Amino acid sequence: MNFIFVDGASRPLDLEITVGRLKTKGWAESTSGTYRTHLKTYVQFCEEYEFKAVPCDEKTVEFYVAYLVDKKHFAYSSIRSYINIISILHKMHNLQDPISNSWNIKHLLTGVKRELGTNQSCKAPVTPELLLSMKKVLDMSNHNNIVFWAACLTGFFGFLRPNNFLVKGTFNPEFNLRRIDVLPCSWGMLVRLKVIKTLQFRSKPIEVVLPHLYNHPLCPVTAMSKVLALIGEPLDPLFRLSDTSCLTYTVFLNAFRFTLQLMKLDHLSYGGHSFRRGAATWGSKVGLSDDDIKLLGYWSSDCFSRYIDCDMDKRLKAISTFSTLLPR
């Protein structure tokens, strides 16, 4: 057996490699990318102001918070996320976290919260009316538009973020959808996803239900059937463009916003989350229970409620009910 000398002790090389591999999977790929961005910002701050990154003291953290407020102009929620990388770095090095038990930093963040507020700008929801208008401007004889349209309806009816089912970077059959992952059923189609943000550990099958809406312009089964009718093999990527490249999240988002521009809409008000938010909002509008919305969107908590738009009609109905029996 091979051994290596680490920290004054002999350890099996193969187990060291296994530990390293497993630790790299401790975070989801998207989380790792986010932490890399946060780390880059923190390192730039330390280099610019000549602070030591690790270990650092309470005062360094306070200055970093001020830097994120005045120099980066970040929102309060972003600042809370960005300083977390300092805690992670210290824990990785078995050092005391300078943030968790600091009254001064907690007090400083309360001041930031009071000055900046906590309002978050959400992307506008995709509505059925918007989807109908989008279809009218798309040439549905075009290969790429067929693929793009099916992806739009998959996102809406699946309560999904597009990056849950589209390729990011290069195609990986272990994570990305293949043609074989779409199963025709008597009531429509079943799309089997590998991993999504809310179910990263494959604790149960991730099955998206696409209903057959006969003769309806927004029928997701009709759209998906056209994709499957395109030339391809069962193990090929599901959403593949005419040049055989995959429909990536970036390409999809650019196509989505370009379509909105053609419709003379504010394309920057919409993003990838618009489909998931739109589905949750529509579900609430047509009377789905909270439990049904959570079931369809694979939400494990009530955080979905922040996606739901409470429109004026609902407000007027509520205040009317509230006022009906007031004593005269």
Short mmCIF file of C-alpha atoms in Angstrom, two decimals:
data_model
loop_
_atom_site.label_atom_id
_atom_site.label_comp_id
_atom_site.label_asym_id
_atom_site.label_seq_id
_atom_site.Cartn_x
_atom_site.Cartn_y
_atom_site.Cartn_z
CA MET A 1 0.00 0.00 0.00
CA ASN A 2 1.22 3.52 -0.87
CA PHE A 3 1.59 6.08 1.92
CA ILE A 4 2.22 9.78 1.96
CA PHE A 5 3.53 11.89 4.84
CA VAL A 6 1.05 14.61 5.86
CA ASP A 7 1.09 16.74 9.03
CA GLY A 8 3.43 14.39 10.84
CA ALA A 9 1.48 11.20 10.10
CA SER A 10 1.54 8.49 7.47
CA ARG A 11 -1.74 8.20 5.60
CA PRO A 12 -2.92 5.94 2.75
CA LEU A 13 -2.58 7.77 -0.56
CA ASP A 14 -5.73 6.21 -2.03
CA LEU A 15 -7.85 7.38 0.90
CA GLU A 16 -6.40 10.90 0.70
CA ILE A 17 -7.46 11.00 -2.96
CA THR A 18 -10.95 9.76 -2.04
CA VAL A 19 -11.31 12.40 0.67
CA GLY A 20 -10.29 15.09 -1.80
CA ARG A 21 -12.78 13.84 -4.41
CA LEU A 22 -15.66 13.71 -1.93
CA LYS A 23 -14.91 17.17 -0.58
CA THR A 24 -15.13 18.61 -4.08
CA LYS A 25 -18.68 17.26 -4.20
CA GLY A 26 -19.63 18.82 -0.89
CA TRP A 27 -21.04 21.79 -2.76
CA ALA A 28 -23.21 21.82 -5.84
CA GLU A 29 -21.50 23.05 -8.99
CA SER A 30 -23.54 26.27 -8.93
CA THR A 31 -22.60 26.89 -5.29
CA SER A 32 -18.91 26.34 -6.05
CA GLY A 33 -19.15 28.91 -8.85
CA THR A 34 -20.80 31.41 -6.52
CA TYR A 35 -18.11 30.91 -3.87
CA ARG A 36 -15.37 31.42 -6.46
CA THR A 37 -16.91 34.78 -7.34
CA HIS A 38 -17.15 35.76 -3.67
CA LEU A 39 -13.56 34.68 -3.04
CA LYS A 40 -12.28 36.69 -5.99
CA THR A 41 -13.96 39.83 -4.66
CA TYR A 42 -12.58 39.30 -1.15
CA VAL A 43 -9.04 38.68 -2.42
CA GLN A 44 -9.21 41.83 -4.57
CA PHE A 45 -10.23 43.83 -1.48
CA CYS A 46 -7.38 42.40 0.59
CA GLU A 47 -4.82 43.12 -2.14
CA GLU A 48 -6.08 46.66 -2.73
CA TYR A 49 -6.02 47.61 0.95
CA GLU A 50 -3.14 45.32 1.98
CA PHE A 51 -5.09 43.22 4.47
CA LYS A 52 -4.30 39.64 5.33
CA ALA A 53 -7.08 37.38 4.00
CA VAL A 54 -6.63 34.45 6.41
CA PRO A 55 -6.62 34.69 9.32
CA CYS A 56 -8.28 38.07 9.55
CA ASP A 57 -9.63 40.05 12.47
CA GLU A 58 -12.97 41.66 13.16
CA LYS A 59 -11.81 45.06 11.90
CA THR A 60 -10.89 43.61 8.49
CA VAL A 61 -14.42 42.22 8.15
CA GLU A 62 -15.91 45.60 9.07
CA PHE A 63 -13.81 47.33 6.43
CA TYR A 64 -14.83 44.68 3.87
CA VAL A 65 -18.50 45.35 4.61
CA ALA A 66 -17.90 49.09 4.10
CA TYR A 67 -16.09 48.28 0.84
CA LEU A 68 -19.07 46.27 -0.44
CA VAL A 69 -21.42 49.15 0.46
CA ASP A 70 -19.48 52.16 -0.84
CA LYS A 71 -17.24 50.73 -3.57
CA LYS A 72 -19.30 47.83 -4.95
CA HIS A 73 -22.75 49.30 -4.22
CA PHE A 74 -24.14 45.86 -3.39
CA ALA A 75 -27.59 45.21 -1.97
CA TYR A 76 -27.91 44.14 1.66
CA SER A 77 -28.72 40.53 0.74
CA SER A 78 -25.63 40.34 -1.49
CA ILE A 79 -23.39 41.72 1.26
CA ARG A 80 -24.61 39.04 3.68
CA SER A 81 -23.77 36.41 1.08
CA TYR A 82 -20.37 37.84 0.13
CA ILE A 83 -18.97 38.04 3.67
CA ASN A 84 -19.86 34.39 4.22
CA ILE A 85 -16.77 33.39 2.23
CA ILE A 86 -14.65 34.74 5.12
CA SER A 87 -16.30 32.31 7.55
CA ILE A 88 -15.83 29.44 5.10
CA LEU A 89 -12.13 30.19 4.58
CA HIS A 90 -11.47 30.20 8.31
CA LYS A 91 -13.40 26.98 8.90
CA MET A 92 -11.52 25.27 6.06
CA HIS A 93 -8.26 26.17 7.80
CA ASN A 94 -9.56 25.14 11.26
CA LEU A 95 -9.41 28.76 12.40
CA GLN A 96 -11.87 30.65 14.54
CA ASP A 97 -14.64 32.29 12.53
CA PRO A 98 -14.28 36.09 13.01
CA ILE A 99 -17.94 36.73 12.10
CA SER A 100 -20.29 34.25 13.80
CA ASN A 101 -19.99 35.53 17.39
CA SER A 102 -19.09 39.15 16.73
CA TRP A 103 -21.52 41.69 18.20
CA ASN A 104 -19.78 44.53 16.33
CA ILE A 105 -20.25 42.92 12.93
CA LYS A 106 -23.86 42.03 13.69
CA HIS A 107 -24.48 45.64 14.75
CA LEU A 108 -22.74 46.93 11.60
CA LEU A 109 -24.91 44.72 9.38
CA THR A 110 -28.03 46.06 11.11
CA GLY A 111 -26.87 49.55 10.13
CA VAL A 112 -26.34 48.38 6.54
CA LYS A 113 -29.82 46.84 6.54
CA ARG A 114 -31.34 50.08 7.82
CA GLU A 115 -29.49 52.21 5.26
CA LEU A 116 -29.99 50.02 2.19
CA GLY A 117 -33.23 48.25 3.04
CA THR A 118 -33.99 44.64 2.21
CA ASN A 119 -36.12 45.00 -0.90
CA GLN A 120 -35.02 42.61 -3.63
CA SER A 121 -35.74 43.28 -7.30
CA CYS A 122 -37.45 40.20 -8.70
CA LYS A 123 -37.66 39.38 -12.38
CA ALA A 124 -41.10 39.72 -13.97
CA PRO A 125 -43.09 36.48 -14.19
CA VAL A 126 -43.76 34.69 -17.47
CA THR A 127 -47.54 34.54 -17.92
CA PRO A 128 -49.64 32.39 -20.27
CA GLU A 129 -50.52 35.59 -22.14
CA LEU A 130 -46.84 36.37 -22.63
CA LEU A 131 -46.19 32.85 -23.92
CA LEU A 132 -49.03 33.17 -26.43
CA SER A 133 -47.60 36.47 -27.67
CA MET A 134 -44.13 34.94 -27.92
CA LYS A 135 -45.38 32.08 -30.07
CA LYS A 136 -46.87 34.54 -32.55
CA VAL A 137 -43.46 36.09 -33.31
CA LEU A 138 -41.59 32.77 -33.57
CA ASP A 139 -41.17 30.99 -36.92
CA MET A 140 -42.17 27.50 -35.82
CA SER A 141 -40.80 25.94 -39.00
CA ASN A 142 -37.29 26.82 -37.82
CA HIS A 143 -35.37 24.01 -36.06
CA ASN A 144 -33.90 26.25 -33.37
CA ASN A 145 -37.24 27.90 -32.64
CA ILE A 146 -38.86 24.49 -32.22
CA VAL A 147 -36.25 23.60 -29.61
CA PHE A 148 -36.43 27.01 -27.91
CA TRP A 149 -40.24 26.93 -27.70
CA ALA A 150 -40.28 23.43 -26.18
CA ALA A 151 -37.74 24.60 -23.59
CA CYS A 152 -39.96 27.58 -22.71
CA LEU A 153 -42.99 25.36 -22.09
CA THR A 154 -40.89 22.83 -20.16
CA GLY A 155 -39.75 25.62 -17.86
CA PHE A 156 -43.28 26.96 -17.35
CA PHE A 157 -45.21 23.70 -16.93
CA GLY A 158 -42.36 22.17 -14.94
CA PHE A 159 -42.08 25.14 -12.52
CA LEU A 160 -38.38 25.04 -13.38
CA ARG A 161 -35.46 27.38 -13.68
CA PRO A 162 -34.05 26.88 -17.19
CA ASN A 163 -30.63 26.07 -15.73
CA ASN A 164 -32.26 23.03 -14.08
CA PHE A 165 -32.80 21.33 -17.44
CA LEU A 166 -30.52 23.07 -19.92
CA VAL A 167 -26.80 22.54 -20.40
CA LYS A 168 -24.32 24.79 -18.62
CA GLY A 169 -20.92 24.55 -20.29
CA THR A 170 -20.52 21.16 -21.94
CA PHE A 171 -23.06 18.34 -22.13
CA ASN A 172 -22.81 15.78 -19.32
CA PRO A 173 -25.11 12.74 -19.69
CA GLU A 174 -24.94 12.19 -15.93
CA PHE A 175 -26.76 15.46 -15.30
CA ASN A 176 -28.23 16.78 -18.54
CA LEU A 177 -31.40 15.68 -20.32
CA ARG A 178 -31.25 13.21 -23.19
CA ARG A 179 -34.00 12.32 -25.63
CA ILE A 180 -34.43 9.01 -23.83
CA ASP A 181 -35.33 10.89 -20.62
CA VAL A 182 -38.72 11.91 -22.09
CA LEU A 183 -41.36 9.20 -21.67
CA PRO A 184 -44.68 9.34 -23.58
CA CYS A 185 -47.71 8.53 -21.39
CA SER A 186 -51.44 8.28 -21.98
CA TRP A 187 -51.97 11.68 -20.36
CA GLY A 188 -48.92 13.44 -21.84
CA MET A 189 -45.19 13.13 -21.22
CA LEU A 190 -42.93 12.54 -18.24
CA VAL A 191 -39.53 14.24 -18.19
CA ARG A 192 -37.01 12.65 -15.83
CA LEU A 193 -34.45 15.10 -14.49
CA LYS A 194 -31.28 14.03 -12.69
CA VAL A 195 -30.67 16.87 -10.23
CA ILE A 196 -32.24 20.25 -9.51
CA LYS A 197 -31.37 22.89 -6.93
CA THR A 198 -34.02 21.81 -4.43
CA LEU A 199 -33.22 18.09 -4.81
CA GLN A 200 -29.46 17.73 -5.14
CA PHE A 201 -29.01 14.36 -3.45
CA ARG A 202 -31.34 12.23 -5.59
CA SER A 203 -33.52 11.45 -2.58
CA LYS A 204 -36.45 10.75 -4.89
CA PRO A 205 -37.14 10.73 -8.64
CA ILE A 206 -37.41 14.17 -10.22
CA GLU A 207 -40.29 13.74 -12.63
CA VAL A 208 -41.79 16.68 -14.50
CA VAL A 209 -45.34 16.19 -15.73
CA LEU A 210 -46.18 17.69 -19.13
CA PRO A 211 -49.95 17.45 -19.75
CA HIS A 212 -51.46 16.91 -23.18
CA LEU A 213 -53.62 19.98 -23.89
CA TYR A 214 -55.39 18.94 -27.06
CA ASN A 215 -55.53 21.67 -29.74
CA HIS A 216 -54.19 24.28 -27.30
CA PRO A 217 -51.45 26.64 -28.56
CA LEU A 218 -49.54 26.20 -25.29
CA CYS A 219 -49.61 22.38 -25.31
CA PRO A 220 -46.19 21.29 -23.97
CA VAL A 221 -46.61 17.76 -25.35
CA THR A 222 -47.12 19.05 -28.88
CA ALA A 223 -44.00 21.21 -28.51
CA MET A 224 -41.93 18.33 -27.12
CA SER A 225 -43.18 15.94 -29.80
CA LYS A 226 -41.82 18.28 -32.46
CA VAL A 227 -38.42 18.22 -30.75
CA LEU A 228 -38.41 14.42 -30.62
CA ALA A 229 -39.39 14.31 -34.30
CA LEU A 230 -36.13 16.07 -35.21
CA ILE A 231 -33.26 13.83 -36.31
CA GLY A 232 -31.40 12.34 -33.36
CA GLU A 233 -30.49 9.24 -31.38
CA PRO A 234 -32.03 8.25 -28.01
CA LEU A 235 -28.86 9.13 -26.08
CA ASP A 236 -28.42 12.52 -27.79
CA PRO A 237 -29.02 15.75 -25.84
CA LEU A 238 -32.74 16.54 -25.72
CA PHE A 239 -32.53 20.22 -26.63
CA ARG A 240 -30.11 20.23 -29.56
CA LEU A 241 -29.80 23.04 -32.10
CA SER A 242 -29.50 22.75 -35.87
CA ASP A 243 -25.68 22.86 -35.73
CA THR A 244 -25.81 19.90 -33.27
CA SER A 245 -24.70 22.10 -30.35
CA CYS A 246 -26.74 22.03 -27.15
CA LEU A 247 -29.21 24.71 -26.18
CA THR A 248 -27.30 26.11 -23.23
CA TYR A 249 -28.76 28.28 -20.50
CA THR A 250 -26.91 31.33 -21.87
CA VAL A 251 -28.13 30.79 -25.44
CA PHE A 252 -31.68 30.21 -24.18
CA LEU A 253 -31.67 33.40 -22.09
CA ASN A 254 -30.34 35.44 -25.02
CA ALA A 255 -33.02 34.00 -27.32
CA PHE A 256 -35.71 34.69 -24.71
CA ARG A 257 -34.70 38.31 -24.30
CA PHE A 258 -34.30 38.80 -28.05
CA THR A 259 -37.87 37.53 -28.53
CA LEU A 260 -39.09 39.99 -25.90
CA GLN A 261 -37.31 42.79 -27.73
CA LEU A 262 -39.17 41.85 -30.91
CA MET A 263 -42.36 42.22 -28.88
CA LYS A 264 -41.27 45.73 -27.75
CA LEU A 265 -41.09 44.61 -24.10
CA ASP A 266 -38.49 45.47 -21.46
CA HIS A 267 -36.35 42.37 -21.92
CA LEU A 268 -34.12 43.20 -18.95
CA SER A 269 -37.10 42.81 -16.60
CA TYR A 270 -37.14 39.09 -17.35
CA GLY A 271 -34.68 36.32 -16.56
CA GLY A 272 -34.35 32.60 -16.06
CA HIS A 273 -36.38 32.69 -12.82
CA SER A 274 -39.29 34.30 -14.71
CA PHE A 275 -40.61 30.88 -15.76
CA ARG A 276 -40.60 29.37 -12.28
CA ARG A 277 -42.05 32.53 -10.78
CA GLY A 278 -44.67 32.77 -13.52
CA ALA A 279 -45.77 29.17 -12.99
CA ALA A 280 -46.13 29.67 -9.23
CA THR A 281 -48.07 32.92 -9.76
CA TRP A 282 -50.40 31.32 -12.31
CA GLY A 283 -50.93 28.32 -10.04
CA SER A 284 -51.97 30.60 -7.20
CA LYS A 285 -54.23 32.62 -9.51
CA VAL A 286 -56.18 29.57 -10.69
CA GLY A 287 -56.66 28.31 -7.15
CA LEU A 288 -53.96 25.68 -6.61
CA SER A 289 -53.27 25.07 -2.94
CA ASP A 290 -49.89 25.90 -1.47
CA ASP A 291 -49.25 22.17 -1.13
CA ASP A 292 -49.95 21.61 -4.84
CA ILE A 293 -47.61 24.44 -5.85
CA LYS A 294 -44.88 23.07 -3.60
CA LEU A 295 -45.42 19.60 -5.07
CA LEU A 296 -45.18 20.72 -8.69
CA GLY A 297 -42.18 22.97 -8.04
CA TYR A 298 -40.34 20.57 -5.71
CA TRP A 299 -40.26 23.20 -2.97
CA SER A 300 -39.49 21.78 0.46
CA SER A 301 -40.28 25.03 2.28
CA ASP A 302 -42.65 27.97 1.91
CA CYS A 303 -40.04 30.11 0.17
CA PHE A 304 -42.07 29.72 -3.05
CA SER A 305 -44.49 32.33 -1.70
CA ARG A 306 -42.05 35.12 -2.54
CA TYR A 307 -42.36 34.17 -6.21
CA ILE A 308 -46.11 34.73 -6.27
CA ASP A 309 -47.49 38.04 -7.50
CA CYS A 310 -50.57 39.17 -5.61
CA ASP A 311 -52.35 41.06 -8.40
CA MET A 312 -54.76 43.98 -8.01
CA ASP A 313 -57.88 41.90 -8.70
CA LYS A 314 -57.02 39.67 -5.75
CA ARG A 315 -56.36 42.68 -3.53
CA LEU A 316 -59.67 44.29 -4.51
CA LYS A 317 -61.56 41.06 -3.84
CA ALA A 318 -59.87 40.69 -0.47
CA ILE A 319 -60.58 44.25 0.66
CA SER A 320 -64.18 43.92 -0.57
CA THR A 321 -64.66 40.80 1.55
CA PHE A 322 -62.98 42.56 4.45
CA SER A 323 -65.38 45.50 4.18
CA THR A 324 -68.65 43.69 3.43
CA LEU A 325 -69.91 43.13 6.96
CA LEU A 326 -68.66 46.31 8.61
CA PRO A 327 -71.30 47.69 10.99
CA ARG A 328 -73.10 50.83 9.85
#
